Structure formats: structure tokens, C-alpha cells
């Protein structure tokens, strides 16, 4: 399973390995680990052998990622039902037969200091998704029954980096992470409060008496906040940062058969450049590099704010994920971008940091490790 993508196959979905606290302890102590299924032990190996294989495969092709099973279970709203699966990008832990209903608020459109608008939209989203549970058509009776038993919803956001840029905050700064955490905390509080109001109107979710909320908090939805990857949603919304991700780059080269090759720039970056009267020859150099970092003629205040995914250190990617995860009762879809030169040991360090900071999962991508993805620079 760990190595099944190394030959270039099964490219259309992500893979992750479930990791427990017990495994991480075995790794730390350099002890053995039983490979078992159905209660039967098939083989015993050192935990480090599995760990090394995961990191080497992720280095080679970006898969697998990790899912920290005990972290997910610790936030399980109905502890008697084991969370044993997620949706394809890992942001929605689920029980058998559950489905996920997700919605993302475009922060690029509202983050001009208008927290009241964000509160109002989150409450509207809570009611919208709760109603959708009842009117949706499910492919199997089991999915219908189990989805309605917990009434889980997943409200998230897209355009976080757009909002940070508009606020003049670097993505990889403590202030940037504090801003993102405050946004998520507000959404979490609003969604929970509105779900409690829905419970007063319509009753709590059917498994409420088996949940962590019983008997103190009648609530309509067992979980409410999820940060999804929002690829298609972001493209339609017209913002630049996908979900929690930073913008991929401030510029990239587009090749066409008619007009030849030309550079496509971040609109937010171009807007900032106009304010500083940055000349075209400087922009051409930014286009060639795919980054404004270290480009003579670009003010440092712009360089500080306009960092693409590859300009941000992996530990800062992970720190942002961890800052937001504190207020997300489901999970966060996030890719940790690494340069092509990153070593296998760097990937191991990323995995351990994500675990130590309380993330529920982690996916890494080393630049150039697979074909057919967006590239920047020459």
C-alpha cells in the first residue's frame, strides 16, 4: 500500500497511512511493530522500517500522507462509533456509511474587517447545510440513515491568503497565523451557536444522547467546521488562495499555440506593484523566476507579503495548519510544499512536527516529484 504509487499508477486519488500514538511511541523507542489483520499477526518489523518506507515513497511521488488516528478519535463527537475513514482529501473523518456535506466561505470577499458579516454568513451556512441533509438524495439507505443520525456538516473557507494579503499580513508570520486562527474561532463559535438554536427549533441530532454534548448541550449537528481543499470552488469564486493554502506563486508562464508564451501574474500582486510604480522589466524578472523574493526593485514590504507556496518554509506551512486546526472539529486539508532538493529526512521532520503540533493529518509534496502539475519560474 505504501509503495503502490511509485510506478506512476492510480493517480486520481490521494493515499494516506493511518498512524496511531502507539506506533509513534514504538518509533521513538526504536521497537518493533506487529503487522496484523483480523487479529492475526502476519509479520513483525521495526516501526522505523515502516516510517522510512512512508517517507521515501512520499519523497518520490507525494504519496502517502499520514492520518493521525488517535488525534481524530480524540475529537469524535460520538465516541461509541469509531471514526475509521475520511473523504478523499482527509478533511472529513467519518463513520461507516456517513457522507460529507461541505461549504466554503470566500474570505477574499468579506475580510475587510467585517467580522459581523462572517458571523452572519457562517450562521446562514449552518442552516443551509442542515437543510441540505434532509433534501439530499442518497445512493444507499445506509448512507441516508447514518448521515441523518449525526447530521455532520462541514463549513470552511477559501481565500485565506487573499484575506491576509489584504490585511497586510505575511502568511508565514505569527500575526498571520493569529489572524487565521481568530477567523476560524469565530466561525466555529457561530456555527455551534446556530446549531444549538436549530436544536431548539427542530431537535438535536438522533445520536445526541450518545455524544459528548449530552446532557448539557442539545445541538443539531455533531460536527460543523471543516477546511476543504476547495479547488473547483476557488476557481469559480475568483480568489487566489485555495482553502487554507497560500497562493501557489505570484507568477507563472503560460504557453499557447497562438500568442506564444507569456507570464500570468497574481492580480493582487499586480495591484500592489502599481501602487509602488514597479517597472515592467522588474515584473519580467518576477515572471521568469515565478517569485518576487530577492528580486531587485521589489520593495521588501511586498516581498514579505507576496510569498508563494514554494517561498514558505515547511515548518511555517505546518504551523498555519496547526493554528487553524485548534478551532476545527473535523480536520484540515493542507499540502506542505517542499523544494525539489528536499531530502527524505526533511519529510520525516515534517511528519513529526505535524504530529507534535496536534494536526490530524499531513500531506507533503516535493516540487517536481510528479508530472502534470502547475509549475512556476523557468
mmCIF file of C-alpha atoms in Angstrom:
data_model
loop_
_atom_site.group_PDB
_atom_site.id
_atom_site.type_symbol
_atom_site.label_atom_id
_atom_site.label_comp_id
_atom_site.label_asym_id
_atom_site.label_seq_id
_atom_site.Cartn_x
_atom_site.Cartn_y
_atom_site.Cartn_z
ATOM 1 C CA UNK A 1 0.000 0.000 0.000
ATOM 2 C CA UNK A 2 2.795 2.412 0.907
ATOM 3 C CA UNK A 3 4.641 1.893 -2.381
ATOM 4 C CA UNK A 4 1.725 1.323 -4.766
ATOM 5 C CA UNK A 5 2.058 4.738 -6.461
ATOM 6 C CA UNK A 6 5.784 4.544 -7.080
ATOM 7 C CA UNK A 7 5.293 3.131 -10.592
ATOM 8 C CA UNK A 8 3.071 6.058 -11.594
ATOM 9 C CA UNK A 9 -0.282 4.280 -11.322
ATOM 10 C CA UNK A 10 -3.571 5.144 -9.542
ATOM 11 C CA UNK A 11 -3.012 8.880 -9.865
ATOM 12 C CA UNK A 12 -6.562 10.159 -9.430
ATOM 13 C CA UNK A 13 -6.894 9.960 -5.660
ATOM 14 C CA UNK A 14 -4.787 10.520 -2.562
ATOM 15 C CA UNK A 15 -3.466 7.865 -0.223
ATOM 16 C CA UNK A 16 -2.719 8.124 3.483
ATOM 17 C CA UNK A 17 -1.472 5.691 6.099
ATOM 18 C CA UNK A 18 -3.268 5.617 9.448
ATOM 19 C CA UNK A 19 -0.795 6.180 12.296
ATOM 20 C CA UNK A 20 -1.539 5.657 15.996
ATOM 21 C CA UNK A 21 0.063 7.133 19.120
ATOM 22 C CA UNK A 22 1.269 3.619 19.933
ATOM 23 C CA UNK A 23 3.114 3.457 16.617
ATOM 24 C CA UNK A 24 4.733 6.863 17.241
ATOM 25 C CA UNK A 25 5.897 5.627 20.628
ATOM 26 C CA UNK A 26 7.384 2.493 19.034
ATOM 27 C CA UNK A 27 9.144 4.729 16.537
ATOM 28 C CA UNK A 28 10.568 6.913 19.287
ATOM 29 C CA UNK A 29 11.777 3.907 21.278
ATOM 30 C CA UNK A 30 13.008 2.101 18.134
ATOM 31 C CA UNK A 31 10.990 -1.006 18.954
ATOM 32 C CA UNK A 32 9.093 -3.486 16.785
ATOM 33 C CA UNK A 33 5.607 -3.268 15.319
ATOM 34 C CA UNK A 34 3.227 -6.114 14.510
ATOM 35 C CA UNK A 35 1.665 -6.136 11.040
ATOM 36 C CA UNK A 36 -1.716 -7.684 11.693
ATOM 37 C CA UNK A 37 -5.156 -8.024 10.182
ATOM 38 C CA UNK A 38 -8.267 -9.522 11.727
ATOM 39 C CA UNK A 39 -6.381 -10.181 14.966
ATOM 40 C CA UNK A 40 -3.713 -12.275 13.243
ATOM 41 C CA UNK A 41 -0.056 -11.129 13.204
ATOM 42 C CA UNK A 42 1.460 -11.729 9.766
ATOM 43 C CA UNK A 43 4.848 -10.161 10.298
ATOM 44 C CA UNK A 44 6.823 -8.190 12.889
ATOM 45 C CA UNK A 45 9.165 -5.406 11.795
ATOM 46 C CA UNK A 46 10.789 -2.393 13.374
ATOM 47 C CA UNK A 47 8.482 0.621 13.377
ATOM 48 C CA UNK A 48 11.311 2.589 11.795
ATOM 49 C CA UNK A 49 11.184 0.370 8.693
ATOM 50 C CA UNK A 50 7.569 1.380 8.072
ATOM 51 C CA UNK A 51 8.329 5.019 8.825
ATOM 52 C CA UNK A 52 11.262 5.051 6.406
ATOM 53 C CA UNK A 53 9.191 3.428 3.659
ATOM 54 C CA UNK A 54 6.417 6.024 4.055
ATOM 55 C CA UNK A 55 8.849 8.954 3.920
ATOM 56 C CA UNK A 56 10.743 7.539 0.932
ATOM 57 C CA UNK A 57 7.519 6.994 -1.034
ATOM 58 C CA UNK A 58 6.254 10.488 -0.178
ATOM 59 C CA UNK A 59 9.601 11.903 -1.288
ATOM 60 C CA UNK A 60 9.377 10.055 -4.588
ATOM 61 C CA UNK A 61 5.765 10.743 -5.576
ATOM 62 C CA UNK A 62 3.955 12.798 -2.916
ATOM 63 C CA UNK A 63 2.052 9.813 -1.501
ATOM 64 C CA UNK A 64 1.228 8.535 1.010
ATOM 65 C CA UNK A 65 0.356 11.172 3.558
ATOM 66 C CA UNK A 66 -0.388 10.419 7.198
ATOM 67 C CA UNK A 67 -3.636 10.372 9.162
ATOM 68 C CA UNK A 68 -3.171 10.506 12.948
ATOM 69 C CA UNK A 69 -5.938 8.153 14.030
ATOM 70 C CA UNK A 70 -5.885 8.819 17.763
ATOM 71 C CA UNK A 71 -5.999 12.585 17.222
ATOM 72 C CA UNK A 72 -9.095 12.153 15.082
ATOM 73 C CA UNK A 73 -10.722 9.837 17.599
ATOM 74 C CA UNK A 74 -9.989 12.271 20.454
ATOM 75 C CA UNK A 75 -12.376 14.761 18.811
ATOM 76 C CA UNK A 76 -15.005 12.164 17.952
ATOM 77 C CA UNK A 77 -18.412 13.652 18.889
ATOM 78 C CA UNK A 78 -19.942 10.158 19.263
ATOM 79 C CA UNK A 79 -17.117 8.127 20.872
ATOM 80 C CA UNK A 80 -19.014 4.815 20.679
ATOM 81 C CA UNK A 81 -18.813 4.994 16.863
ATOM 82 C CA UNK A 82 -15.239 4.606 15.655
ATOM 83 C CA UNK A 83 -14.065 7.110 13.048
ATOM 84 C CA UNK A 84 -12.416 4.748 10.586
ATOM 85 C CA UNK A 85 -12.452 6.624 7.281
ATOM 86 C CA UNK A 86 -12.225 10.060 5.727
ATOM 87 C CA UNK A 87 -13.309 11.594 2.463
ATOM 88 C CA UNK A 88 -10.668 11.598 -0.346
ATOM 89 C CA UNK A 89 -8.679 14.623 0.866
ATOM 90 C CA UNK A 90 -8.760 13.685 4.539
ATOM 91 C CA UNK A 91 -10.546 16.730 5.965
ATOM 92 C CA UNK A 92 -13.755 14.947 6.981
ATOM 93 C CA UNK A 93 -13.406 11.963 9.359
ATOM 94 C CA UNK A 94 -16.456 9.703 9.057
ATOM 95 C CA UNK A 95 -18.177 6.635 10.464
ATOM 96 C CA UNK A 96 -19.352 3.760 8.296
ATOM 97 C CA UNK A 97 -21.987 4.944 5.848
ATOM 98 C CA UNK A 98 -21.712 8.660 6.585
ATOM 99 C CA UNK A 99 -21.437 11.244 3.824
ATOM 100 C CA UNK A 100 -19.947 14.726 3.972
ATOM 101 C CA UNK A 101 -21.656 17.984 3.057
ATOM 102 C CA UNK A 102 -19.175 20.804 2.636
ATOM 103 C CA UNK A 103 -19.400 24.548 2.035
ATOM 104 C CA UNK A 104 -16.707 27.213 1.921
ATOM 105 C CA UNK A 105 -16.982 30.954 2.580
ATOM 106 C CA UNK A 106 -14.864 33.184 0.342
ATOM 107 C CA UNK A 107 -12.803 35.262 2.764
ATOM 108 C CA UNK A 108 -11.453 37.387 -0.102
ATOM 109 C CA UNK A 109 -14.906 38.959 -0.465
ATOM 110 C CA UNK A 110 -15.587 39.798 3.151
ATOM 111 C CA UNK A 111 -12.343 40.194 5.064
ATOM 112 C CA UNK A 112 -12.171 43.985 5.164
ATOM 113 C CA UNK A 113 -12.519 43.849 8.926
ATOM 114 C CA UNK A 114 -16.159 42.831 8.680
ATOM 115 C CA UNK A 115 -16.323 40.078 11.272
ATOM 116 C CA UNK A 116 -20.067 40.614 11.716
ATOM 117 C CA UNK A 117 -20.611 39.621 8.091
ATOM 118 C CA UNK A 118 -18.508 36.476 8.589
ATOM 119 C CA UNK A 119 -20.574 35.583 11.669
ATOM 120 C CA UNK A 120 -23.807 36.074 9.737
ATOM 121 C CA UNK A 121 -22.640 34.031 6.735
ATOM 122 C CA UNK A 122 -21.470 31.188 8.976
ATOM 123 C CA UNK A 123 -24.875 31.033 10.651
ATOM 124 C CA UNK A 124 -26.588 31.034 7.257
ATOM 125 C CA UNK A 125 -24.245 28.276 6.077
ATOM 126 C CA UNK A 126 -25.115 26.193 9.147
ATOM 127 C CA UNK A 127 -28.810 26.348 8.363
ATOM 128 C CA UNK A 128 -28.246 25.778 4.658
ATOM 129 C CA UNK A 129 -26.190 22.602 5.125
ATOM 130 C CA UNK A 130 -28.511 21.265 7.820
ATOM 131 C CA UNK A 131 -31.471 21.655 5.460
ATOM 132 C CA UNK A 132 -29.480 20.015 2.673
ATOM 133 C CA UNK A 133 -29.148 16.864 4.773
ATOM 134 C CA UNK A 134 -32.937 16.442 4.638
ATOM 135 C CA UNK A 135 -33.497 17.198 0.961
ATOM 136 C CA UNK A 136 -30.472 15.370 -0.447
ATOM 137 C CA UNK A 137 -30.869 12.118 -2.365
ATOM 138 C CA UNK A 138 -28.578 9.375 -1.076
ATOM 139 C CA UNK A 139 -27.317 6.456 -3.184
ATOM 140 C CA UNK A 140 -27.957 3.863 -0.445
ATOM 141 C CA UNK A 141 -30.389 3.637 2.503
ATOM 142 C CA UNK A 142 -27.407 3.070 4.822
ATOM 143 C CA UNK A 143 -25.896 6.429 3.832
ATOM 144 C CA UNK A 144 -29.247 8.175 4.278
ATOM 145 C CA UNK A 145 -29.712 6.708 7.763
ATOM 146 C CA UNK A 146 -26.169 7.245 9.042
ATOM 147 C CA UNK A 147 -25.795 10.765 7.667
ATOM 148 C CA UNK A 148 -29.004 11.845 9.393
ATOM 149 C CA UNK A 149 -28.025 10.079 12.640
ATOM 150 C CA UNK A 150 -25.254 12.636 13.325
ATOM 151 C CA UNK A 151 -26.149 15.414 10.854
ATOM 152 C CA UNK A 152 -22.489 16.366 10.392
ATOM 153 C CA UNK A 153 -21.755 19.397 8.261
ATOM 154 C CA UNK A 154 -18.501 20.952 7.103
ATOM 155 C CA UNK A 155 -18.301 24.752 6.903
ATOM 156 C CA UNK A 156 -14.922 26.087 5.879
ATOM 157 C CA UNK A 157 -13.295 28.878 3.938
ATOM 158 C CA UNK A 158 -11.304 29.672 0.844
ATOM 159 C CA UNK A 159 -9.205 32.707 0.010
ATOM 160 C CA UNK A 160 -7.422 32.827 3.359
ATOM 161 C CA UNK A 161 -4.202 34.080 1.780
ATOM 162 C CA UNK A 162 -6.138 36.737 -0.167
ATOM 163 C CA UNK A 163 -7.546 37.985 3.129
ATOM 164 C CA UNK A 164 -4.098 38.004 4.727
ATOM 165 C CA UNK A 165 -2.653 39.974 1.811
ATOM 166 C CA UNK A 166 -5.495 42.491 2.027
ATOM 167 C CA UNK A 167 -4.773 42.861 5.744
ATOM 168 C CA UNK A 168 -1.056 43.349 5.059
ATOM 169 C CA UNK A 169 -0.082 40.200 6.988
ATOM 170 C CA UNK A 170 2.529 37.652 5.855
ATOM 171 C CA UNK A 171 1.219 34.088 5.641
ATOM 172 C CA UNK A 172 4.314 32.781 7.427
ATOM 173 C CA UNK A 173 4.204 35.162 10.406
ATOM 174 C CA UNK A 174 2.837 34.798 13.942
ATOM 175 C CA UNK A 175 0.424 37.668 13.215
ATOM 176 C CA UNK A 176 -0.772 35.917 10.063
ATOM 177 C CA UNK A 177 -1.410 32.688 11.960
ATOM 178 C CA UNK A 178 -3.176 34.589 14.752
ATOM 179 C CA UNK A 179 -5.435 36.244 12.181
ATOM 180 C CA UNK A 180 -6.287 32.878 10.595
ATOM 181 C CA UNK A 181 -6.945 31.308 13.996
ATOM 182 C CA UNK A 182 -9.256 34.163 15.001
ATOM 183 C CA UNK A 183 -11.253 33.778 11.783
ATOM 184 C CA UNK A 184 -11.636 30.051 12.366
ATOM 185 C CA UNK A 185 -12.524 30.517 16.033
ATOM 186 C CA UNK A 186 -15.255 32.997 15.107
ATOM 187 C CA UNK A 187 -16.701 30.614 12.523
ATOM 188 C CA UNK A 188 -16.576 27.710 14.968
ATOM 189 C CA UNK A 189 -18.394 29.666 17.679
ATOM 190 C CA UNK A 190 -21.039 30.963 15.274
ATOM 191 C CA UNK A 191 -21.718 27.545 13.763
ATOM 192 C CA UNK A 192 -22.011 25.909 17.186
ATOM 193 C CA UNK A 193 -24.340 28.589 18.498
ATOM 194 C CA UNK A 194 -26.567 28.418 15.408
ATOM 195 C CA UNK A 195 -26.627 24.628 15.583
ATOM 196 C CA UNK A 196 -27.821 24.891 19.189
ATOM 197 C CA UNK A 197 -30.593 27.242 18.050
ATOM 198 C CA UNK A 198 -31.560 24.721 15.367
ATOM 199 C CA UNK A 199 -31.747 22.043 18.053
ATOM 200 C CA UNK A 200 -34.246 24.188 19.964
ATOM 201 C CA UNK A 201 -36.345 24.548 16.819
ATOM 202 C CA UNK A 202 -36.024 21.095 15.264
ATOM 203 C CA UNK A 203 -34.419 18.848 17.886
ATOM 204 C CA UNK A 204 -30.831 17.600 18.310
ATOM 205 C CA UNK A 205 -29.239 15.004 16.036
ATOM 206 C CA UNK A 206 -30.600 11.479 16.755
ATOM 207 C CA UNK A 207 -27.392 10.195 18.372
ATOM 208 C CA UNK A 208 -27.125 13.210 20.664
ATOM 209 C CA UNK A 209 -27.666 11.138 23.820
ATOM 210 C CA UNK A 210 -24.621 9.027 22.856
ATOM 211 C CA UNK A 211 -22.492 12.092 22.184
ATOM 212 C CA UNK A 212 -20.044 14.279 24.078
ATOM 213 C CA UNK A 213 -22.696 17.034 24.161
ATOM 214 C CA UNK A 214 -25.213 15.077 26.254
ATOM 215 C CA UNK A 215 -26.856 16.084 28.564
ATOM 216 C CA UNK A 216 -25.665 19.716 28.688
ATOM 217 C CA UNK A 217 -25.787 20.916 25.091
ATOM 218 C CA UNK A 218 -28.631 19.983 22.759
ATOM 219 C CA UNK A 219 -27.174 20.585 19.305
ATOM 220 C CA UNK A 220 -28.369 19.863 15.794
ATOM 221 C CA UNK A 221 -25.066 18.886 14.141
ATOM 222 C CA UNK A 222 -22.432 16.596 15.646
ATOM 223 C CA UNK A 223 -19.602 18.476 13.921
ATOM 224 C CA UNK A 224 -19.608 21.691 11.945
ATOM 225 C CA UNK A 225 -16.231 23.090 10.801
ATOM 226 C CA UNK A 226 -14.073 21.549 8.066
ATOM 227 C CA UNK A 227 -11.318 23.108 5.933
ATOM 228 C CA UNK A 228 -11.523 21.515 2.486
ATOM 229 C CA UNK A 229 -9.081 21.934 -0.451
ATOM 230 C CA UNK A 230 -11.702 23.914 -2.466
ATOM 231 C CA UNK A 231 -10.013 23.538 -5.863
ATOM 232 C CA UNK A 232 -13.049 23.960 -8.112
ATOM 233 C CA UNK A 233 -14.815 26.271 -5.666
ATOM 234 C CA UNK A 234 -11.852 28.670 -5.581
ATOM 235 C CA UNK A 235 -11.549 28.747 -9.361
ATOM 236 C CA UNK A 236 -15.225 29.658 -9.664
ATOM 237 C CA UNK A 237 -15.007 32.221 -6.845
ATOM 238 C CA UNK A 238 -12.098 34.006 -8.487
ATOM 239 C CA UNK A 239 -9.833 34.230 -5.461
ATOM 240 C CA UNK A 240 -6.186 33.190 -5.440
ATOM 241 C CA UNK A 241 -5.556 31.163 -2.280
ATOM 242 C CA UNK A 242 -7.170 27.714 -2.222
ATOM 243 C CA UNK A 243 -8.711 26.888 1.157
ATOM 244 C CA UNK A 244 -6.036 27.374 3.792
ATOM 245 C CA UNK A 245 -3.244 27.275 1.194
ATOM 246 C CA UNK A 246 -1.015 30.205 0.259
ATOM 247 C CA UNK A 247 -1.101 31.357 -3.358
ATOM 248 C CA UNK A 248 0.944 28.905 -5.410
ATOM 249 C CA UNK A 249 3.103 31.658 -6.886
ATOM 250 C CA UNK A 250 2.953 35.332 -7.821
ATOM 251 C CA UNK A 251 3.573 34.478 -11.498
ATOM 252 C CA UNK A 252 3.741 31.551 -13.888
ATOM 253 C CA UNK A 253 4.415 31.053 -17.585
ATOM 254 C CA UNK A 254 1.513 30.133 -19.871
ATOM 255 C CA UNK A 255 2.291 28.528 -23.214
ATOM 256 C CA UNK A 256 -0.164 28.964 -26.114
ATOM 257 C CA UNK A 257 -0.124 27.964 -29.773
ATOM 258 C CA UNK A 258 -1.450 31.337 -30.964
ATOM 259 C CA UNK A 259 0.035 34.032 -28.742
ATOM 260 C CA UNK A 260 3.215 32.221 -27.736
ATOM 261 C CA UNK A 261 4.444 32.169 -24.161
ATOM 262 C CA UNK A 262 3.528 34.881 -21.705
ATOM 263 C CA UNK A 263 3.542 35.459 -17.959
ATOM 264 C CA UNK A 264 0.396 35.373 -15.850
ATOM 265 C CA UNK A 265 0.624 37.354 -12.621
ATOM 266 C CA UNK A 266 -1.320 37.338 -9.385
ATOM 267 C CA UNK A 267 -3.863 40.190 -9.675
ATOM 268 C CA UNK A 268 -3.267 41.077 -6.037
ATOM 269 C CA UNK A 269 0.471 41.284 -6.713
ATOM 270 C CA UNK A 270 -0.025 43.486 -9.774
ATOM 271 C CA UNK A 271 -2.292 45.785 -7.776
ATOM 272 C CA UNK A 272 0.417 46.188 -5.143
ATOM 273 C CA UNK A 273 3.063 46.771 -7.825
ATOM 274 C CA UNK A 274 1.023 49.609 -9.366
ATOM 275 C CA UNK A 275 0.977 51.410 -6.020
ATOM 276 C CA UNK A 276 4.781 51.300 -5.951
ATOM 277 C CA UNK A 277 5.227 52.053 -9.677
ATOM 278 C CA UNK A 278 7.306 48.937 -10.207
ATOM 279 C CA UNK A 279 8.610 48.951 -13.808
ATOM 280 C CA UNK A 280 7.891 46.270 -16.415
ATOM 281 C CA UNK A 281 11.464 44.995 -16.534
ATOM 282 C CA UNK A 282 11.208 44.127 -12.834
ATOM 283 C CA UNK A 283 7.908 42.317 -13.442
ATOM 284 C CA UNK A 284 9.561 40.392 -16.287
ATOM 285 C CA UNK A 285 12.198 39.154 -13.857
ATOM 286 C CA UNK A 286 9.499 38.158 -11.359
ATOM 287 C CA UNK A 287 7.759 36.245 -14.163
ATOM 288 C CA UNK A 288 10.968 34.431 -15.108
ATOM 289 C CA UNK A 289 11.560 33.385 -11.501
ATOM 290 C CA UNK A 290 7.919 32.782 -10.594
ATOM 291 C CA UNK A 291 8.664 34.615 -7.369
ATOM 292 C CA UNK A 292 9.359 38.166 -6.205
ATOM 293 C CA UNK A 293 11.699 37.021 -3.451
ATOM 294 C CA UNK A 294 15.126 38.619 -3.809
ATOM 295 C CA UNK A 295 14.174 40.499 -6.989
ATOM 296 C CA UNK A 296 15.845 43.907 -7.099
ATOM 297 C CA UNK A 297 13.260 46.638 -7.473
ATOM 298 C CA UNK A 298 10.528 44.880 -5.491
ATOM 299 C CA UNK A 299 10.138 46.572 -2.071
ATOM 300 C CA UNK A 300 10.747 44.363 0.934
ATOM 301 C CA UNK A 301 7.242 45.011 2.268
ATOM 302 C CA UNK A 302 5.833 43.459 -0.914
ATOM 303 C CA UNK A 303 8.285 40.555 -0.820
ATOM 304 C CA UNK A 304 7.260 39.882 2.775
ATOM 305 C CA UNK A 305 3.554 39.602 1.968
ATOM 306 C CA UNK A 306 3.646 38.031 -1.504
ATOM 307 C CA UNK A 307 5.192 34.648 -0.865
ATOM 308 C CA UNK A 308 4.031 31.674 -2.897
ATOM 309 C CA UNK A 309 3.802 28.138 -1.586
ATOM 310 C CA UNK A 310 7.408 27.356 -2.500
ATOM 311 C CA UNK A 311 8.683 30.536 -0.806
ATOM 312 C CA UNK A 312 7.299 29.468 2.571
ATOM 313 C CA UNK A 313 9.308 27.200 4.856
ATOM 314 C CA UNK A 314 7.682 23.810 5.558
ATOM 315 C CA UNK A 315 7.555 24.475 9.283
ATOM 316 C CA UNK A 316 5.517 27.629 8.601
ATOM 317 C CA UNK A 317 3.095 25.686 6.393
ATOM 318 C CA UNK A 318 2.599 23.222 9.252
ATOM 319 C CA UNK A 319 2.337 25.963 11.882
ATOM 320 C CA UNK A 320 -0.539 27.545 9.925
ATOM 321 C CA UNK A 321 -2.330 24.198 9.690
ATOM 322 C CA UNK A 322 -1.892 23.628 13.425
ATOM 323 C CA UNK A 323 -3.082 27.144 14.315
ATOM 324 C CA UNK A 324 -6.340 26.651 12.408
ATOM 325 C CA UNK A 325 -6.841 23.019 13.494
ATOM 326 C CA UNK A 326 -7.359 24.126 17.103
ATOM 327 C CA UNK A 327 -10.765 25.512 16.112
ATOM 328 C CA UNK A 328 -11.767 22.890 13.540
ATOM 329 C CA UNK A 329 -13.775 19.997 14.952
ATOM 330 C CA UNK A 330 -13.240 17.905 11.806
ATOM 331 C CA UNK A 331 -9.880 18.299 10.042
ATOM 332 C CA UNK A 332 -7.879 20.472 7.639
ATOM 333 C CA UNK A 333 -6.831 19.642 4.082
ATOM 334 C CA UNK A 334 -3.334 21.099 3.606
ATOM 335 C CA UNK A 335 -0.321 20.384 1.396
ATOM 336 C CA UNK A 336 3.171 21.053 2.723
ATOM 337 C CA UNK A 337 5.197 22.239 -0.274
ATOM 338 C CA UNK A 338 8.871 21.327 -0.381
ATOM 339 C CA UNK A 339 11.634 22.259 -2.838
ATOM 340 C CA UNK A 340 12.894 19.616 -5.235
ATOM 341 C CA UNK A 341 16.125 19.444 -3.248
ATOM 342 C CA UNK A 342 14.343 18.417 -0.023
ATOM 343 C CA UNK A 343 15.743 15.234 1.500
ATOM 344 C CA UNK A 344 13.822 12.259 2.849
ATOM 345 C CA UNK A 345 14.854 13.351 6.341
ATOM 346 C CA UNK A 346 13.085 16.683 5.767
ATOM 347 C CA UNK A 347 9.856 14.812 5.085
ATOM 348 C CA UNK A 348 10.287 12.825 8.299
ATOM 349 C CA UNK A 349 10.795 16.085 10.182
ATOM 350 C CA UNK A 350 7.568 17.469 8.666
ATOM 351 C CA UNK A 351 5.645 14.360 9.686
ATOM 352 C CA UNK A 352 6.894 14.572 13.264
ATOM 353 C CA UNK A 353 6.251 18.306 13.555
ATOM 354 C CA UNK A 354 2.666 17.888 12.325
ATOM 355 C CA UNK A 355 2.125 15.151 14.902
ATOM 356 C CA UNK A 356 3.695 17.162 17.730
ATOM 357 C CA UNK A 357 1.647 20.284 16.900
ATOM 358 C CA UNK A 358 -1.655 18.435 17.024
ATOM 359 C CA UNK A 359 -2.534 18.183 13.326
ATOM 360 C CA UNK A 360 -4.873 15.352 12.332
ATOM 361 C CA UNK A 361 -3.028 14.527 9.150
ATOM 362 C CA UNK A 362 -0.337 15.738 6.785
ATOM 363 C CA UNK A 363 0.415 15.609 3.065
ATOM 364 C CA UNK A 364 3.739 16.691 1.585
ATOM 365 C CA UNK A 365 4.619 17.499 -1.996
ATOM 366 C CA UNK A 366 8.211 17.787 -3.197
ATOM 367 C CA UNK A 367 8.389 20.046 -6.238
ATOM 368 C CA UNK A 368 8.779 18.083 -9.470
ATOM 369 C CA UNK A 369 8.172 14.633 -7.960
ATOM 370 C CA UNK A 370 5.245 14.044 -10.333
ATOM 371 C CA UNK A 371 4.328 15.219 -13.794
ATOM 372 C CA UNK A 372 1.313 17.245 -14.872
ATOM 373 C CA UNK A 373 1.169 19.762 -12.025
ATOM 374 C CA UNK A 374 1.442 23.549 -12.024
ATOM 375 C CA UNK A 375 4.999 24.883 -12.153
ATOM 376 C CA UNK A 376 6.422 28.341 -11.680
ATOM 377 C CA UNK A 377 9.570 30.027 -12.973
ATOM 378 C CA UNK A 378 11.791 28.839 -15.808
#
